[in-house]
Tab-separated table of C-alpha atoms in Angstrom:
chain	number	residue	atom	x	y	z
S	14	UNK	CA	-157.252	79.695	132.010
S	15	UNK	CA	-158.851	77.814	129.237
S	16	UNK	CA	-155.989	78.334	126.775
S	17	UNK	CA	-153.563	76.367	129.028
S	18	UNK	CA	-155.301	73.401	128.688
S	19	UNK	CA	-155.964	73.969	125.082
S	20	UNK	CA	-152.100	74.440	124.435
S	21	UNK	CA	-151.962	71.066	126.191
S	22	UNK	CA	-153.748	69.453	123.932
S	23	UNK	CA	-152.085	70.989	120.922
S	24	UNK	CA	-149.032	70.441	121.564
S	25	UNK	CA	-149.375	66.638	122.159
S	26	UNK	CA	-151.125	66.203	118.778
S	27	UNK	CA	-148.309	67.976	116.909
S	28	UNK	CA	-146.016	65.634	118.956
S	29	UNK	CA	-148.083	62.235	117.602
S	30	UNK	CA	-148.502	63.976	114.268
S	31	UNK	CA	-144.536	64.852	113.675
S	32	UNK	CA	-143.332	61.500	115.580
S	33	UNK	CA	-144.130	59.479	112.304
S	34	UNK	CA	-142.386	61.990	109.799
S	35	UNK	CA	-138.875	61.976	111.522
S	36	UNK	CA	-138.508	58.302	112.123
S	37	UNK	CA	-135.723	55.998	110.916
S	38	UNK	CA	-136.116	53.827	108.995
S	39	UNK	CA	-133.982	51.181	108.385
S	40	UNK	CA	-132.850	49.442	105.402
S	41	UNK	CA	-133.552	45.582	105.704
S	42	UNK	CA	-130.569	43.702	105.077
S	43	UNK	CA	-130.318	40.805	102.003
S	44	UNK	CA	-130.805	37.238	103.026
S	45	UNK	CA	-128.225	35.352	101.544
S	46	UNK	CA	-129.769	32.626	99.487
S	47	UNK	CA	-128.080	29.297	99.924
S	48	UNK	CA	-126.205	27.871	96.323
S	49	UNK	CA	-127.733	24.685	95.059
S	50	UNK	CA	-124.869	22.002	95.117
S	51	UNK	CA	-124.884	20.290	91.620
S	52	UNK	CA	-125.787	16.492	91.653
S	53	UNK	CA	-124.780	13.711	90.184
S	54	UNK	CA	-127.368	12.373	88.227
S	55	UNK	CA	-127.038	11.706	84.873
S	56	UNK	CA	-129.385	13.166	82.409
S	57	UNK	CA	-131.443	10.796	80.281
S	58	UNK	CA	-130.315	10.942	76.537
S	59	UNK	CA	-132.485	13.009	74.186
S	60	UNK	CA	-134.631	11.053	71.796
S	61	UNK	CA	-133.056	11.658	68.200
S	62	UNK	CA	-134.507	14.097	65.644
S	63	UNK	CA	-136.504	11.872	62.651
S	64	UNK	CA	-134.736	13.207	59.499
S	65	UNK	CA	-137.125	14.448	56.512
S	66	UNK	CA	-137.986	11.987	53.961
S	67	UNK	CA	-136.219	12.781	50.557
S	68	UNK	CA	-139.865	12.790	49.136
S	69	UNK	CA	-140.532	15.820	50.862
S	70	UNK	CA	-137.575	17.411	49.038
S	71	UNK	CA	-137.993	19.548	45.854
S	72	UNK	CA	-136.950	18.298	42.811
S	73	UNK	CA	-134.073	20.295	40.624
S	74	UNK	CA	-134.546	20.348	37.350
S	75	UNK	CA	-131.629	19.677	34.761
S	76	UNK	CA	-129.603	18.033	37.753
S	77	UNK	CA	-126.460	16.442	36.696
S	78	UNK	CA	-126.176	13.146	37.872
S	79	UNK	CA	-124.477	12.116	40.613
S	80	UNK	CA	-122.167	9.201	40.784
S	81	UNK	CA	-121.033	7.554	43.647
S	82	UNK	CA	-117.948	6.611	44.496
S	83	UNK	CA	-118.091	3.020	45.593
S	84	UNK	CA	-116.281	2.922	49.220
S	85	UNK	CA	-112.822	0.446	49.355
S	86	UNK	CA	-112.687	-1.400	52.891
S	87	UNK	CA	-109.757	-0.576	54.557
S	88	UNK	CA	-107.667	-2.631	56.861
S	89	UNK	CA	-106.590	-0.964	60.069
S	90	UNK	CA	-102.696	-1.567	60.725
S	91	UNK	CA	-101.686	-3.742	63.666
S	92	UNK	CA	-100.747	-0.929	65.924
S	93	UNK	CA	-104.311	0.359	65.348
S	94	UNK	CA	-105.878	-3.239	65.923
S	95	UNK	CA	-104.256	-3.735	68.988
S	96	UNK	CA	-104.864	0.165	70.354
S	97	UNK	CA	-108.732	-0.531	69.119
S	98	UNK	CA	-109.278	-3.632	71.471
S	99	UNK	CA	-108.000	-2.157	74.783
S	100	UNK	CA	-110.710	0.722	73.811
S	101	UNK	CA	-113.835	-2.024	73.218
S	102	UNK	CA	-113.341	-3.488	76.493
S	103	UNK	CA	-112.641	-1.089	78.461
S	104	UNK	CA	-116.723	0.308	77.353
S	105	UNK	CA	-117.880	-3.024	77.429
S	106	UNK	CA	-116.258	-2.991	81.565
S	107	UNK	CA	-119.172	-2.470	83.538
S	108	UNK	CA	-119.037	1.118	85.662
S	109	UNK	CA	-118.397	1.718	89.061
S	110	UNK	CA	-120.875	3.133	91.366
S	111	UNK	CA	-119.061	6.124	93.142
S	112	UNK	CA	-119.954	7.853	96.472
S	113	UNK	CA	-118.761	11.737	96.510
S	114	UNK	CA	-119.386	13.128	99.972
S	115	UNK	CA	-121.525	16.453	99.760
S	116	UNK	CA	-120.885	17.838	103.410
S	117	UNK	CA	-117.973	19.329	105.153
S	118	UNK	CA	-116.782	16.841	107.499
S	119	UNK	CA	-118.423	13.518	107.892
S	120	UNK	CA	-117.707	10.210	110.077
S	121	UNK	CA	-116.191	7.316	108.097
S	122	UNK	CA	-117.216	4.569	109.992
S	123	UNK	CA	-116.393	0.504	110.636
S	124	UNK	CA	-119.548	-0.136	110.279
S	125	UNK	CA	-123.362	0.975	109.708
S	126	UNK	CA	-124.450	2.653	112.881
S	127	UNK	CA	-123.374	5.307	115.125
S	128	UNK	CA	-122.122	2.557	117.674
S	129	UNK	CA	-118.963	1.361	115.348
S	130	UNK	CA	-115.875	3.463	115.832
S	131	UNK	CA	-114.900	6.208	113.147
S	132	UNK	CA	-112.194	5.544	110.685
S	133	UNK	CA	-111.475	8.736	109.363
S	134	UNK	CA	-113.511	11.918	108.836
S	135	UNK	CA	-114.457	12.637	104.993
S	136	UNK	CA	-114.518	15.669	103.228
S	137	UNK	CA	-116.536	17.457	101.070
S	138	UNK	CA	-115.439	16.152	97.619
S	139	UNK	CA	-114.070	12.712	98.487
S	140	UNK	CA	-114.665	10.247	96.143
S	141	UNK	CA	-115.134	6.161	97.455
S	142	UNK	CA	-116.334	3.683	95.258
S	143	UNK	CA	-119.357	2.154	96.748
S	144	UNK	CA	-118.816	-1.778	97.096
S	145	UNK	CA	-122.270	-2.687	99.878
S	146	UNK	CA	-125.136	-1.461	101.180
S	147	UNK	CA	-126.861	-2.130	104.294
S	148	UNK	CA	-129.943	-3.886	104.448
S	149	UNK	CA	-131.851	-0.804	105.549
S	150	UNK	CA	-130.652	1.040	102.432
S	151	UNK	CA	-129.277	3.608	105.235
S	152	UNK	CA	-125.755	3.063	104.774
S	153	UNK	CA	-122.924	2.605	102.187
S	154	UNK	CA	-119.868	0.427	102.262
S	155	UNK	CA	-117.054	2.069	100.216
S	156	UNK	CA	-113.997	1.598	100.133
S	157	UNK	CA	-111.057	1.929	101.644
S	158	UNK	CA	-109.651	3.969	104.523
S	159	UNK	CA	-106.305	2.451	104.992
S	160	UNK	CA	-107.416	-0.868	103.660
S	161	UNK	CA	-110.497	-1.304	105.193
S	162	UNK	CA	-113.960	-0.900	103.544
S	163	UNK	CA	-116.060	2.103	105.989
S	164	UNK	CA	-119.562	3.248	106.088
S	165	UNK	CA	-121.112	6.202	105.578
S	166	UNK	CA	-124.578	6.994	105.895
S	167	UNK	CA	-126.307	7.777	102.404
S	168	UNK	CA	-127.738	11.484	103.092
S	169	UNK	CA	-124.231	12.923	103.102
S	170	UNK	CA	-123.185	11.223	99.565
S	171	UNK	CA	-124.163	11.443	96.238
S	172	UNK	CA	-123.825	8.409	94.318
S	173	UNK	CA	-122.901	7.806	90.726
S	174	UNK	CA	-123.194	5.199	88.868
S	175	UNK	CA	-124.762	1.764	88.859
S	176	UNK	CA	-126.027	1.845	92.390
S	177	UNK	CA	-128.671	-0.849	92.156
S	178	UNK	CA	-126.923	-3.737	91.401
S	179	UNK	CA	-125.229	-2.933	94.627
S	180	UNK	CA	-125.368	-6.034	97.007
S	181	UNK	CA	-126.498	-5.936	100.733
S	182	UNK	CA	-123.304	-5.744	102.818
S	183	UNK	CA	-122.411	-7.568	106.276
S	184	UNK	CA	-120.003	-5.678	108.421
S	185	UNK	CA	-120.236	-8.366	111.102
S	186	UNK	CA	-118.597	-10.693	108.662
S	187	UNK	CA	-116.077	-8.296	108.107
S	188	UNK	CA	-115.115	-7.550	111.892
S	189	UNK	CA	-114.582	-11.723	112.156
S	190	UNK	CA	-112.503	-11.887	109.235
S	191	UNK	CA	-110.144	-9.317	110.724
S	192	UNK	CA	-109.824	-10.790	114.034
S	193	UNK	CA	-105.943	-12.503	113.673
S	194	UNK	CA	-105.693	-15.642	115.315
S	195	UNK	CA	-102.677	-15.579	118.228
S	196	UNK	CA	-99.821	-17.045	116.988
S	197	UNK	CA	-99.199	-20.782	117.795
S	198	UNK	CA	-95.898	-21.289	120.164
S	199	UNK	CA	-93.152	-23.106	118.249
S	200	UNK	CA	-91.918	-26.422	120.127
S	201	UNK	CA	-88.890	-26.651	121.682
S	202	UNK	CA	-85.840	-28.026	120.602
S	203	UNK	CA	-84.958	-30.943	121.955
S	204	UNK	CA	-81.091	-32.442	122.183
């Protein structure tokens, strides 16, 4: 009678003690890592590399000397005059500050808030130039969608360019300036 219970008892510990070798396991699955989107900032310019002093240089000895040739000014032709000056201004043109939307699909809107009506949905990639601001620093004015400057608010843009000489924008002035006057009724002809 005492073997019955003993059996019991060995048989559930060879149970717990073979329950861990048989189990699954499974494999965990990869997290995707989310791709950094590249920005548009520009990189500062690298400080140029001091050149070594001729002093530093050893000497040769029995050198030949070395004669310059003395360098005759040229004068550009016309044609290149005239294709030089349309180059100089254009860099001396100051830059545009330019919005590029960095999201999917955003709301365009009339004006800085979520309470104007949407113009048009952007998409990622669209490029506005950026002509306000508002005075929150919130939102940008670009334009145009269909003629008329929109807002978008400045998380979902990256902007390029010279963005702080950017002047503080009023979209109420813009909604009053749109508003067309009826037209006035012509008199009538009299005979």
């Amino acid at each position: 009678m005492k073997i019955r219970p003993m059996l019991g008892v060995a048989l559930l510990a060879l149970s717990v003690i073979t329950s861990g070798c048989f189990g699954r396991s499974e494999a965990q699955e990869a997290v995707p890592i989310r791709t950094p989107r590249p920005t548009f900032t520009p990189t500062p310019p690298q400080p140029a590399t001091p050149e070594a002093p001729a002093a530093s240089q050893p000497a040769v000895e029995n050198a030949a000397p070395v004669v310059e040739a003395q360098p005759v000014p040229e004068q550009p032709a016309p044609a290149e005059q005239a294709a030089a000056q349309p180059a100089e201004e254009a860099a001396a043109a100051p830059q545009t500050a330019i919005a590029v939307i960095n999201e999917d699909l955003i709301n365009i809107r009339r004006g800085p808030g979520l309470q104007y009506p949407v113009l048009k949905l952007g998409m990622r990639g669209d490029q506005y130039t950026l002509i306000g601001r508002s005075a929150d620093d919130e939102w940008w004015q670009i334009c145009c969608i269909e003629e008329l400057p929109g807002w978008i608010t400045q998380q979902y843009v990256d902007a390029d360019g010279p963005v702080d000489g950017i002047a503080v924008a009023d979209p109420d002035a813009e909604v009053q300036a749109l508003v067309v006057a009826p037209p006035t009724p012509e008199p009538a002809a009299t005979a």
